[in-house]
Coordinates of C-alpha atoms and ligand atoms in Angstrom, one line a residue:
Chain A
M1211 CA -37.2 -14.0 -7.8
S1212 CA -33.6 -15.1 -7.5
L1213 CA -31.3 -13.4 -5.2
L1214 CA -28.5 -13.3 -7.8
A1215 CA -29.0 -13.9 -11.5
V1216 CA -26.0 -13.8 -13.8
Q1217 CA -27.2 -14.1 -17.3
G1218 CA -25.1 -14.9 -20.3
I1219 CA -22.1 -13.0 -19.0
V1220 CA -19.2 -12.3 -21.4
A1221 CA -16.1 -10.9 -19.8
G1222 CA -12.3 -11.1 -20.0
Y1223 CA -9.1 -9.2 -19.7
G1224 CA -8.2 -6.7 -22.4
Q1225 CA -8.6 -8.4 -25.7
T1226 CA -8.8 -11.9 -24.2
E1227 CA -12.4 -13.1 -23.7
I1228 CA -12.5 -15.6 -20.9
L1229 CA -16.3 -16.1 -20.2
H1230 CA -18.3 -16.7 -23.3
G1231 CA -21.8 -16.4 -21.9
V1232 CA -22.1 -18.0 -18.4
S1233 CA -25.3 -18.0 -16.4
I1234 CA -25.9 -18.9 -12.8
V1235 CA -28.5 -18.2 -10.2
V1236 CA -28.5 -18.2 -6.4
E1237 CA -31.7 -18.3 -4.5
P1238 CA -32.1 -16.7 -1.1
G1239 CA -30.3 -18.5 1.7
E1240 CA -28.9 -21.4 -0.4
I1241 CA -25.3 -22.5 -0.8
V1242 CA -24.2 -22.9 -4.4
A1243 CA -20.9 -24.3 -5.5
I1244 CA -19.0 -23.6 -8.7
I1245 CA -16.4 -26.1 -9.7
G1246 CA -14.3 -26.5 -12.8
P1247 CA -10.7 -27.0 -14.0
N1248 CA -8.0 -24.4 -13.5
G1249 CA -8.4 -21.4 -15.8
S1250 CA -12.0 -22.2 -16.6
G1251 CA -13.0 -18.7 -15.5
K1252 CA -14.4 -19.3 -12.1
S1253 CA -12.6 -16.3 -10.5
T1254 CA -13.3 -14.2 -13.6
L1255 CA -17.0 -14.9 -13.0
M1256 CA -16.9 -13.8 -9.5
K1257 CA -15.0 -10.6 -10.4
S1258 CA -17.6 -9.8 -13.0
A1259 CA -20.4 -10.3 -10.5
V1260 CA -18.9 -7.9 -7.9
G1261 CA -18.0 -5.2 -10.4
L1262 CA -14.2 -5.6 -10.5
L1263 CA -14.5 -6.5 -14.2
R1264 CA -16.9 -4.8 -16.5
P1265 CA -18.7 -7.5 -18.5
T1266 CA -18.8 -6.9 -22.3
G1267 CA -22.1 -8.8 -22.5
G1268 CA -24.9 -10.3 -20.4
S1269 CA -26.2 -9.0 -17.2
V1270 CA -25.9 -9.3 -13.4
N1271 CA -29.0 -8.9 -11.4
F1272 CA -29.0 -8.8 -7.6
R1273 CA -32.2 -8.6 -5.5
G1274 CA -34.1 -7.6 -8.6
E1275 CA -31.8 -4.8 -9.4
D1276 CA -29.6 -4.6 -12.5
I1277 CA -26.0 -4.2 -11.2
T1278 CA -24.1 -4.8 -14.4
G1279 CA -21.2 -2.5 -14.6
V1280 CA -21.8 -0.9 -11.2
A1281 CA -18.6 0.0 -9.3
P1282 CA -17.6 -2.6 -6.6
E1283 CA -17.6 0.0 -3.8
N1284 CA -21.3 0.6 -4.6
I1285 CA -22.2 -3.1 -5.1
V1286 CA -21.1 -4.0 -1.5
R1287 CA -23.5 -1.5 -0.1
K1288 CA -26.4 -3.6 -1.5
G1289 CA -25.4 -6.6 0.6
L1290 CA -23.2 -8.6 -1.7
C1291 CA -19.8 -9.2 -0.1
Y1292 CA -16.9 -11.0 -1.7
V1293 CA -13.7 -12.8 -0.5
P1294 CA -11.1 -13.0 -3.3
Q1295 CA -9.1 -16.1 -4.0
S1296 CA -5.7 -14.7 -2.9
S1297 CA -4.5 -11.5 -1.2
N1298 CA -7.8 -11.3 0.7
V1299 CA -6.7 -9.5 3.8
F1300 CA -4.9 -6.1 4.3
P1301 CA -1.5 -7.4 5.4
S1302 CA -0.2 -4.3 7.1
L1303 CA -3.4 -3.6 9.0
S1304 CA -4.2 -5.3 12.3
I1305 CA -7.0 -7.9 12.5
H1306 CA -9.2 -5.3 14.1
E1307 CA -8.5 -2.7 11.4
N1308 CA -9.2 -5.4 8.8
L1309 CA -12.7 -5.7 10.3
E1310 CA -13.1 -2.0 10.4
M1311 CA -12.4 -1.8 6.7
G1312 CA -15.1 -4.5 6.3
A1313 CA -17.4 -2.1 7.9
F1314 CA -16.2 0.9 6.0
V1315 CA -19.5 1.8 4.4
R1316 CA -21.4 1.5 7.6
T1317 CA -22.5 4.9 9.1
D1318 CA -24.1 3.4 12.2
D1319 CA -22.3 2.0 15.2
Y1320 CA -20.6 -1.2 14.0
R1321 CA -19.0 -2.1 17.4
P1322 CA -21.7 -4.6 18.3
R1323 CA -21.1 -6.3 15.0
I1324 CA -17.4 -6.5 15.7
T1325 CA -18.2 -8.2 19.0
E1326 CA -20.4 -10.7 17.3
I1327 CA -17.7 -11.4 14.8
Y1328 CA -15.2 -12.0 17.5
D1329 CA -17.6 -14.4 19.2
L1330 CA -17.8 -16.2 15.9
F1331 CA -14.0 -16.3 15.4
P1332 CA -12.6 -16.5 19.0
D1333 CA -9.1 -17.0 17.6
L1334 CA -9.1 -13.6 16.1
A1335 CA -10.3 -11.8 19.2
S1336 CA -7.2 -12.7 21.2
R1337 CA -5.0 -11.3 18.4
R1338 CA -6.9 -8.3 17.3
K1339 CA -3.9 -6.0 17.5
E1340 CA -1.7 -8.2 15.4
R1341 CA -0.9 -7.4 11.8
A1342 CA -2.6 -9.7 9.3
S1343 CA 0.7 -10.4 7.6
R1344 CA 1.8 -12.3 10.7
L1345 CA -1.0 -14.8 10.7
S1346 CA -1.0 -18.3 9.4
G1347 CA -2.9 -19.2 6.2
G1348 CA -5.9 -20.5 8.1
Q1349 CA -6.1 -17.5 10.4
R1350 CA -5.8 -15.2 7.4
Q1351 CA -8.7 -17.0 5.7
M1352 CA -10.7 -16.4 8.9
V1353 CA -9.9 -12.7 8.8
A1354 CA -10.9 -12.6 5.2
L1355 CA -14.3 -14.2 6.0
A1356 CA -14.8 -12.0 9.0
R1357 CA -14.1 -8.9 7.1
A1358 CA -16.7 -9.8 4.5
L1359 CA -19.3 -10.5 7.2
M1360 CA -19.0 -7.1 8.8
L1361 CA -21.8 -5.7 6.6
N1362 CA -24.2 -8.5 7.4
P1363 CA -24.3 -9.5 3.7
V1364 CA -27.3 -11.1 2.1
L1365 CA -25.0 -13.0 -0.3
L1366 CA -21.4 -14.0 0.3
L1367 CA -19.1 -14.8 -2.6
L1368 CA -16.2 -17.0 -1.6
D1369 CA -13.4 -17.7 -4.1
E1370 CA -11.7 -20.9 -3.0
P1371 CA -12.0 -20.4 0.7
S1372 CA -10.1 -23.6 1.5
A1373 CA -7.3 -23.3 -1.0
G1374 CA -3.8 -24.0 0.4
L1375 CA -5.0 -24.9 3.9
A1376 CA -4.1 -27.8 6.0
P1377 CA -6.8 -30.5 6.2
M1378 CA -7.8 -29.5 9.7
M1379 CA -8.2 -25.9 8.7
V1380 CA -10.2 -26.9 5.6
A1381 CA -12.7 -28.7 7.8
S1382 CA -13.0 -25.7 10.1
V1383 CA -13.4 -23.3 7.1
F1384 CA -16.3 -25.5 5.8
E1385 CA -17.7 -25.6 9.3
K1386 CA -17.7 -21.8 9.4
I1387 CA -19.4 -21.6 6.0
K1388 CA -22.1 -23.9 7.2
G1389 CA -22.5 -21.8 10.3
I1390 CA -22.8 -18.6 8.3
S1391 CA -25.3 -20.2 6.0
S1392 CA -27.4 -21.3 8.9
T1393 CA -28.0 -17.7 9.8
G1394 CA -29.7 -17.2 6.5
V1395 CA -26.9 -15.8 4.4
A1396 CA -26.7 -17.2 0.9
V1397 CA -23.2 -18.4 -0.1
L1398 CA -21.8 -18.8 -3.6
M1399 CA -18.4 -20.4 -3.5
V1400 CA -15.8 -21.6 -6.0
E1401 CA -14.0 -24.7 -4.7
Q1402 CA -11.3 -27.0 -5.7
N1403 CA -12.3 -29.3 -2.9
A1404 CA -15.3 -30.3 -5.0
R1405 CA -16.5 -33.2 -3.0
E1406 CA -16.7 -31.2 0.3
A1407 CA -18.2 -28.2 -1.5
L1408 CA -20.9 -30.2 -3.3
R1409 CA -21.8 -32.1 -0.2
L1410 CA -22.5 -28.8 1.5
S1411 CA -24.3 -27.2 -1.4
A1412 CA -27.9 -27.2 -2.4
R1413 CA -26.8 -26.8 -6.0
G1414 CA -23.7 -26.8 -8.0
Y1415 CA -22.4 -25.6 -11.4
V1416 CA -19.5 -27.0 -13.4
L1417 CA -17.7 -24.5 -15.6
A1418 CA -15.4 -25.4 -18.4
A1419 CA -13.4 -23.1 -20.7
G1420 CA -15.7 -20.2 -20.0
H1421 CA -19.0 -22.1 -20.6
N1422 CA -21.6 -23.7 -18.4
R1423 CA -20.9 -27.4 -18.5
L1424 CA -23.3 -29.0 -16.0
E1425 CA -25.5 -28.0 -13.2
G1426 CA -27.8 -29.6 -10.7
P1427 CA -28.4 -30.4 -7.1
G1428 CA -25.1 -30.9 -5.1
R1429 CA -25.8 -34.6 -4.4
S1430 CA -26.7 -35.5 -8.0
L1431 CA -23.5 -33.8 -9.3
L1432 CA -21.6 -35.8 -6.7
S1433 CA -22.9 -39.0 -8.2
D1434 CA -22.5 -37.9 -11.8
P1435 CA -19.9 -40.1 -13.4
E1436 CA -18.4 -37.3 -15.5
V1437 CA -18.0 -35.1 -12.5
A1438 CA -16.6 -37.9 -10.5
R1439 CA -14.1 -38.7 -13.2
L1440 CA -13.0 -35.1 -13.8
Y1441 CA -13.2 -33.5 -10.4
L1442 CA -13.6 -36.0 -7.7
G1443 CA -10.6 -38.2 -8.5
G1444 CA -12.5 -41.2 -9.9
Chain B
M767 CA 5.5 4.8 18.5
T768 CA 4.7 1.7 16.4
M769 CA 4.0 2.5 12.9
P770 CA 0.7 2.0 11.1
G771 CA 0.6 0.1 7.9
C772 CA 2.6 0.0 4.7
M773 CA 5.4 -1.7 6.4
G774 CA 6.2 -5.2 7.4
G775 CA 9.0 -7.6 8.3
W776 CA 10.8 -5.2 10.6
R777 CA 12.2 -6.0 13.9
W778 CA 12.7 -2.5 15.1
G779 CA 10.3 0.4 15.4
V780 CA 11.0 3.8 13.9
A781 CA 11.3 5.2 17.4
H782 CA 14.0 2.7 18.4
T783 CA 16.0 3.4 15.3
L784 CA 15.8 7.1 15.8
M785 CA 16.9 6.7 19.4
A786 CA 19.8 4.5 18.5
I787 CA 21.0 7.0 15.9
F788 CA 20.6 9.8 18.3
L789 CA 22.8 8.0 20.9
V790 CA 25.5 7.2 18.4
V791 CA 25.6 10.8 17.2
M792 CA 25.7 12.1 20.7
A793 CA 28.5 9.8 21.6
L794 CA 30.5 10.7 18.5
S795 CA 30.1 14.4 19.2
F796 CA 31.1 14.0 22.9
L797 CA 34.2 12.3 21.6
S798 CA 34.8 15.3 19.4
V799 CA 34.8 13.2 16.3
I800 CA 32.1 15.3 14.7
R801 CA 30.8 18.8 15.3
L802 CA 27.4 18.8 17.0
E803 CA 26.5 22.0 15.1
L804 CA 26.7 20.1 11.8
V805 CA 24.5 17.5 13.3
V806 CA 21.9 20.1 14.3
N807 CA 22.0 21.6 10.9
G808 CA 21.7 18.2 9.3
L809 CA 18.7 17.4 11.5
L810 CA 16.9 20.6 10.4
I811 CA 17.5 19.9 6.7
G812 CA 16.6 16.3 7.4
L813 CA 13.3 17.3 8.9
I814 CA 12.5 19.5 6.0
M815 CA 13.4 16.8 3.5
A816 CA 11.4 14.3 5.6
V817 CA 8.2 16.3 5.1
G818 CA 8.7 16.3 1.4
A819 CA 9.8 12.7 1.3
I820 CA 6.8 11.5 3.4
G821 CA 4.5 13.1 0.8
L822 CA 6.4 11.3 -2.0
S823 CA 6.2 8.0 -0.1
L824 CA 2.4 8.3 0.4
V825 CA 1.8 9.0 -3.2
Y826 CA 4.0 6.1 -4.2
G827 CA 2.1 3.8 -1.7
I828 CA -1.3 4.6 -3.2
L829 CA -0.6 5.4 -6.8
K830 CA 2.4 3.2 -7.3
F831 CA 4.5 5.7 -9.2
A832 CA 7.3 8.0 -8.3
N833 CA 6.0 11.5 -8.4
I834 CA 8.8 13.5 -9.9
A835 CA 6.9 16.7 -9.5
Q836 CA 7.2 16.6 -5.7
G837 CA 10.3 18.8 -5.7
D838 CA 8.8 21.4 -8.0
F839 CA 5.6 21.4 -5.9
M840 CA 7.9 22.4 -3.1
T841 CA 9.3 25.3 -5.2
L842 CA 5.8 26.4 -6.2
G843 CA 4.7 26.3 -2.5
A844 CA 7.7 28.5 -1.5
Y845 CA 7.0 31.0 -4.3
M846 CA 3.3 31.2 -3.5
C847 CA 4.3 32.0 0.0
L848 CA 6.5 34.7 -1.3
F849 CA 3.6 36.1 -3.3
L850 CA 1.5 36.2 -0.1
L851 CA 4.2 37.6 2.2
G852 CA 5.8 40.0 -0.3
T853 CA 2.9 41.2 -2.5
L854 CA -0.7 40.3 -1.5
F855 CA -0.6 40.5 2.3
P856 CA 1.2 43.9 2.4
R857 CA -1.5 45.3 0.2
M858 CA -4.0 44.1 2.7
N859 CA -1.9 45.7 5.4
I860 CA -0.9 42.3 6.8
Q861 CA 2.8 42.6 7.3
G862 CA 5.6 42.4 9.8
T863 CA 8.9 40.5 10.5
G864 CA 10.7 39.4 13.6
L865 CA 7.9 37.4 15.2
G866 CA 9.3 36.2 18.6
P867 CA 12.8 35.0 17.9
F868 CA 12.1 34.3 14.2
T869 CA 13.2 36.2 11.1
F870 CA 9.7 36.3 9.6
G871 CA 6.6 37.8 11.0
Y872 CA 3.1 36.6 12.0
P873 CA 1.9 36.7 8.3
M874 CA 3.9 33.5 7.9
L875 CA 1.5 31.8 10.2
L876 CA -1.4 32.7 7.9
A877 CA 0.6 32.1 4.7
L878 CA 1.8 28.5 5.5
P879 CA -1.7 26.9 6.0
L880 CA -3.1 29.0 3.1
V881 CA -0.4 27.7 0.7
M882 CA -0.9 24.2 1.9
V883 CA -4.6 24.4 1.0
V884 CA -4.0 26.0 -2.4
L885 CA -1.4 23.4 -3.4
A886 CA -3.6 20.6 -2.2
T887 CA -6.4 21.9 -4.3
L888 CA -4.1 22.2 -7.3
A889 CA -2.9 18.7 -6.9
I890 CA -6.5 17.4 -6.9
G891 CA -7.2 19.5 -9.9
L892 CA -4.2 18.0 -11.6
D893 CA -5.4 14.5 -10.8
I894 CA -8.8 15.2 -12.3
G895 CA -7.3 16.9 -15.4
V896 CA -4.4 14.6 -16.1
Y897 CA -3.6 11.6 -13.9
R898 CA -7.2 10.3 -13.6
R899 CA -7.6 10.3 -17.3
L900 CA -4.4 8.3 -17.7
R901 CA -5.5 5.9 -15.0
G902 CA -8.8 5.5 -16.8
R903 CA -6.9 4.4 -19.9
G904 CA -4.9 1.9 -17.9
V905 CA -1.5 3.3 -18.7
S906 CA 1.6 1.9 -17.0
T907 CA 3.1 3.4 -13.9
V908 CA 6.2 4.4 -16.0
V909 CA 4.0 6.6 -18.1
L910 CA 2.5 8.1 -15.0
A911 CA 6.0 8.9 -13.7
M912 CA 7.0 10.4 -17.0
T913 CA 3.9 12.5 -16.9
S914 CA 4.9 13.8 -13.5
L915 CA 8.2 14.7 -15.0
G916 CA 6.3 16.8 -17.5
V917 CA 4.3 18.4 -14.7
A918 CA 7.6 19.1 -12.8
I919 CA 9.1 20.9 -15.8
A920 CA 5.8 22.8 -16.4
L921 CA 5.6 23.9 -12.8
R922 CA 9.2 25.1 -12.8
G923 CA 8.6 27.0 -16.0
A924 CA 5.6 28.7 -14.6
V925 CA 7.6 29.8 -11.5
Q926 CA 10.3 31.2 -13.8
V927 CA 7.8 33.0 -15.9
L928 CA 5.9 34.5 -13.0
W929 CA 8.8 35.3 -10.7
G930 CA 11.9 35.4 -12.9
G931 CA 15.0 33.4 -12.3
E932 CA 16.6 35.8 -9.8
T933 CA 17.2 34.8 -6.1
E934 CA 14.3 36.0 -4.0
Q935 CA 13.8 36.3 -0.2
Y936 CA 10.9 36.5 2.2
P937 CA 10.6 39.8 4.1
R938 CA 12.9 39.1 7.0
L939 CA 14.7 40.5 9.9
S940 CA 18.3 39.4 10.6
R941 CA 18.5 37.5 13.9
Q942 CA 21.3 36.4 16.1
F943 CA 21.9 32.6 16.2
Y944 CA 21.3 30.9 19.5
Q945 CA 24.4 30.0 21.3
A946 CA 23.9 26.5 22.7
P947 CA 26.4 24.4 24.7
M948 CA 29.2 22.5 22.9
D949 CA 29.7 25.3 20.4
V950 CA 26.4 24.8 18.7
R951 CA 24.8 27.7 17.0
I952 CA 21.2 27.2 16.2
P953 CA 19.5 29.4 13.6
P954 CA 16.5 31.0 15.3
D955 CA 14.1 29.8 12.6
G956 CA 15.3 26.3 13.4
I957 CA 12.9 26.1 16.3
F958 CA 10.0 27.0 14.0
I959 CA 11.2 24.4 11.5
G960 CA 11.4 21.7 14.2
L961 CA 7.9 22.6 15.6
V962 CA 6.2 22.6 12.3
T963 CA 7.7 19.4 11.0
V964 CA 7.3 17.4 14.2
T965 CA 3.7 18.6 14.5
L966 CA 2.9 17.5 10.9
V967 CA 4.6 14.1 11.3
V968 CA 2.6 13.5 14.5
A969 CA -0.6 14.7 12.9
L970 CA -0.1 12.4 10.0
Y971 CA 0.7 9.5 12.2
L972 CA -2.5 10.1 14.1
F973 CA -4.4 10.5 10.8
L974 CA -3.2 7.2 9.4
S975 CA -3.6 5.2 12.6
R976 CA -6.8 6.6 14.0
T977 CA -9.1 8.0 11.4
R978 CA -11.4 6.2 9.0
M979 CA -9.9 7.9 5.9
G980 CA -6.3 7.3 7.2
K981 CA -7.0 3.6 7.6
A982 CA -8.6 3.5 4.2
M983 CA -5.5 5.0 2.7
R984 CA -3.4 2.3 4.3
A985 CA -5.8 -0.4 3.1
T986 CA -5.7 1.0 -0.4
S987 CA -2.0 1.1 -0.3
D988 CA -2.0 -2.6 0.7
N989 CA -4.5 -3.9 -1.8
E990 CA -6.6 -1.6 -4.0
E991 CA -9.0 -4.3 -5.3
L992 CA -9.8 -5.5 -1.8
A993 CA -10.3 -1.9 -0.7
R994 CA -12.8 -1.4 -3.4
V995 CA -14.8 -4.6 -2.7
S996 CA -14.8 -3.4 1.0
G997 CA -16.7 -0.4 -0.1
I998 CA -13.8 2.1 -0.1
N999 CA -14.0 4.7 -2.8
T1000 CA -10.4 4.5 -3.9
E1001 CA -10.7 7.6 -6.1
R1002 CA -11.6 9.6 -3.0
V1003 CA -8.6 8.0 -1.3
I1004 CA -6.4 9.1 -4.2
W1005 CA -7.6 12.7 -3.8
W1006 CA -6.7 12.7 -0.1
T1007 CA -3.3 11.3 -1.0
W1008 CA -2.6 14.0 -3.5
A1009 CA -3.9 16.7 -1.1
I1010 CA -1.7 15.5 1.7
G1011 CA 1.3 15.0 -0.5
A1012 CA 1.0 18.5 -1.9
A1013 CA 0.4 20.1 1.4
L1014 CA 3.5 18.4 2.8
A1015 CA 5.4 19.6 -0.3
A1016 CA 4.2 23.2 0.3
T1017 CA 5.4 23.0 3.9
A1018 CA 8.8 21.6 2.9
G1019 CA 9.3 24.2 0.2
I1020 CA 8.4 27.1 2.5
L1021 CA 10.6 25.8 5.3
L1022 CA 13.5 25.2 2.9
A1023 CA 13.2 28.8 1.7
V1024 CA 13.1 30.0 5.3
F1025 CA 16.1 27.9 6.3
Q1026 CA 18.2 28.8 3.3
A1027 CA 17.0 32.4 3.5
Q1028 CA 16.5 32.4 -0.3
L1029 CA 14.2 31.2 -3.1
L1030 CA 15.4 29.9 -6.5
P1031 CA 13.3 28.3 -9.2
I1032 CA 15.6 25.3 -9.1
M1033 CA 15.4 24.8 -5.3
G1034 CA 12.9 22.0 -5.2
W1035 CA 14.4 20.1 -8.2
R1036 CA 17.7 20.1 -6.4
V1037 CA 16.4 18.3 -3.4
L1038 CA 14.4 15.8 -5.4
I1039 CA 17.3 13.4 -5.6
P1040 CA 18.0 13.3 -1.9
L1041 CA 14.3 13.1 -1.4
F1042 CA 14.2 9.9 -3.4
A1043 CA 17.3 8.6 -1.6
A1044 CA 15.5 9.1 1.7
V1045 CA 12.4 7.3 0.5
I1046 CA 14.4 4.4 -0.8
L1047 CA 16.6 4.3 2.2
G1048 CA 13.7 4.1 4.6
G1049 CA 11.8 1.5 2.5
I1050 CA 9.6 2.4 -0.4
G1051 CA 6.0 3.1 0.4
N1052 CA 6.6 3.4 4.1
P1053 CA 6.0 7.1 5.0
F1054 CA 7.7 6.8 8.4
G1055 CA 10.6 5.0 6.9
A1056 CA 11.0 8.1 4.7
L1057 CA 11.3 10.2 7.9
V1058 CA 14.1 8.1 9.2
G1059 CA 15.8 8.0 5.8
A1060 CA 15.6 11.8 5.4
L1061 CA 17.1 12.3 8.9
I1062 CA 19.9 9.9 8.2
I1063 CA 20.7 11.5 4.9
G1064 CA 20.4 15.1 6.3
V1065 CA 22.7 14.5 9.1
T1066 CA 25.3 12.3 7.2
S1067 CA 25.6 14.7 4.3
E1068 CA 25.9 17.7 6.6
V1069 CA 28.5 16.0 8.8
S1070 CA 30.5 15.0 5.8
T1071 CA 31.2 18.6 5.0
E1072 CA 33.7 18.4 7.9
W1073 CA 36.0 16.5 5.5
L1074 CA 34.5 16.8 2.1
S1075 CA 33.5 19.8 -0.1
P1076 CA 29.7 20.5 0.3
S1077 CA 29.3 19.8 -3.4
Y1078 CA 29.7 16.1 -2.5
K1079 CA 26.6 16.1 -0.3
P1080 CA 24.4 14.3 -2.8
A1081 CA 27.1 11.8 -3.5
V1082 CA 27.3 11.0 0.2
A1083 CA 23.5 10.6 0.4
F1084 CA 23.6 8.2 -2.5
L1085 CA 26.6 6.1 -1.3
L1086 CA 24.7 5.8 2.0
M1087 CA 21.6 4.7 0.1
I1088 CA 23.5 2.1 -2.0
A1089 CA 25.3 0.8 1.1
T1090 CA 22.1 0.3 2.9
L1091 CA 20.4 -1.4 -0.1
L1092 CA 23.3 -3.8 -0.4
V1093 CA 22.7 -4.9 3.2
R1094 CA 18.9 -4.6 3.2
P1095 CA 17.6 -4.6 -0.4
T1096 CA 14.1 -3.4 0.8
G1097 CA 15.4 -0.4 2.7
I1098 CA 15.4 -0.1 6.4
F1099 CA 11.7 -0.6 7.0
G1100 CA 10.7 -2.0 3.6
V1101 CA 8.4 -4.9 2.9
K1102 CA 9.6 -7.9 1.0
S1103 CA 7.3 -8.2 -1.9
Ligands
ATP1699 N1 -5.7 -10.2 -14.4 C1 -5.7 -11.1 -15.5 N2 -5.2 -10.6 -16.7 C2 -5.2 -11.4 -17.8 N3 -5.6 -12.7 -17.8 C3 -6.1 -13.2 -16.6 C4 -6.1 -12.4 -15.4 N4 -6.6 -13.2 -14.5 C5 -6.9 -14.4 -15.0 N5 -6.5 -14.4 -16.3 C6 -6.7 -15.5 -17.2 O1 -8.1 -15.8 -17.4 C7 -8.3 -17.2 -17.4 C8 -9.3 -17.6 -16.3 O2 -8.8 -17.3 -15.1 P1 -9.6 -17.5 -13.7 O3 -8.7 -16.9 -12.7 O4 -10.9 -16.9 -13.9 O5 -9.7 -19.1 -13.6 P2 -10.1 -19.9 -12.5 O6 -11.2 -20.8 -13.0 O7 -10.4 -19.1 -11.3 O8 -8.8 -20.8 -12.2 P3 -8.2 -21.3 -10.8 O9 -8.8 -22.6 -10.5 O10 -6.7 -21.5 -11.2 O11 -8.4 -20.2 -9.8 C9 -6.9 -17.9 -17.2 O12 -6.5 -18.3 -18.5 C10 -6.0 -16.8 -16.7 O13 -4.7 -16.9 -17.2
MG1700 MG1 -9.7 -18.8 -9.5

């Protein structure tokens, strides 16, 4: 049974339909990349999966449970955590408070988890009292990742985790993702950095204009001439 | 104290600003430029307005619309207190005036928290009955603000129907003003006003900075979608916001009635404009900015009566607001968006 199975999802904003029946699956523990041109509906797909958008058709199944149309605050409890493309930290909250918000639904003692997270992101530990708005783009991305990890998710959805970062930071974000995945967490990520993302991923999907365009193992997509021409810069 | 949340890009803390203003005012009064008594009065009015303005600011921060009914919530709170002190409590043989140095009696200590709870409940009911339905239909914040104007007018109408348009008073005992140094006369109830408002502000600060729900409120104010995907039930946060906003309005209304020694159906509506000025002056969506804004407006408009007719007080408040915005378009503690 797949961990996440999105089937024929139809969704959009108001009258505008953006996704016209998109399907993807994520198996336990694997890294899956979604690539596609700007405006093809990658973020819309993620928002539909986490409940921020109510799909008008199709279904979302997580760990064997139908979660189509379930409210986002209830979906996170099931172990599906999400980092949005932009505005993915609480700017006026301190780093520490951002992590606490990540643990919001936990009723047990989450302090050990915070310690683990600080071990994973040592840069954040030394600035825990600092407001997130003061951080650099890379540090903010780390806070966003760290917040989403507070619940020990089974599946992590990352919408363009490396967008707008300096090359050094891009590398370290991918390094973190690899590390997270090595602990058994499945990762579904949207990436503009298609080459890096596909190299890291077991499988990849190419989305175009709200439809599935291509799919396959990361390596074979990398060597696909059409993918190369469109997304890997020749 | 450093402020929690809802505020960015400021070099000065609220505490520093208050201290600086305090020093300037003290210096001016020592130089006999202004009368300290006016300053004290202005501070008391400022504190009362601050309580109402903080509620306005919280609701704005979470729901993103200007709650025009805040002033009339104050009025309703003041009148509910009148009903308790003047009608219900005496029937239950709970009565008395002249508690300690104050004009009112111990029943006020029961009435104040009771009215806070009733008004908080009413605000949540109003959200379920009206605002939540509108949110569910995705209406714009302008529509929500206009709806709150409707609520404001309805509340004022209800007050007028139930209590009439005449001036009313809480049961009270006339008391001598305190004679403080430098020719300052302090109304005895001023101490109560100061105690209650400072306690509430400190309690709210602790709530927002230390508690789970308080932090969730700040998080929701920052980014509602991110709050939801973090597992925060934002509808619950909205209820808390309404409840706190209404409880603060109740307090402000009752204290205003105590301070002015009278109640009028128009009393809350009249302070709505300075309330907004305070919120904007302090920086929209920053509750502790609203505190500073209200104190500045309270003191300045009171001190201006030395040279100007009291009827110019709102004009002074607004000139001050406009002057500040020209220098700092986001208000004193506002965030650049
Ligand atoms: N909140 C919204 N309201 C209305 N339309 C939207 C909204 N968000 C996105 N859209 C539109 O939906 C389409 C798909 O957007 P989406 O963000 O899913 O694309 P994307 O593949 O993530 O693109 P990018 O690579 O730029 O992030 C775009 O045409 C966009 O203009
Ligand atoms: Mg996107």
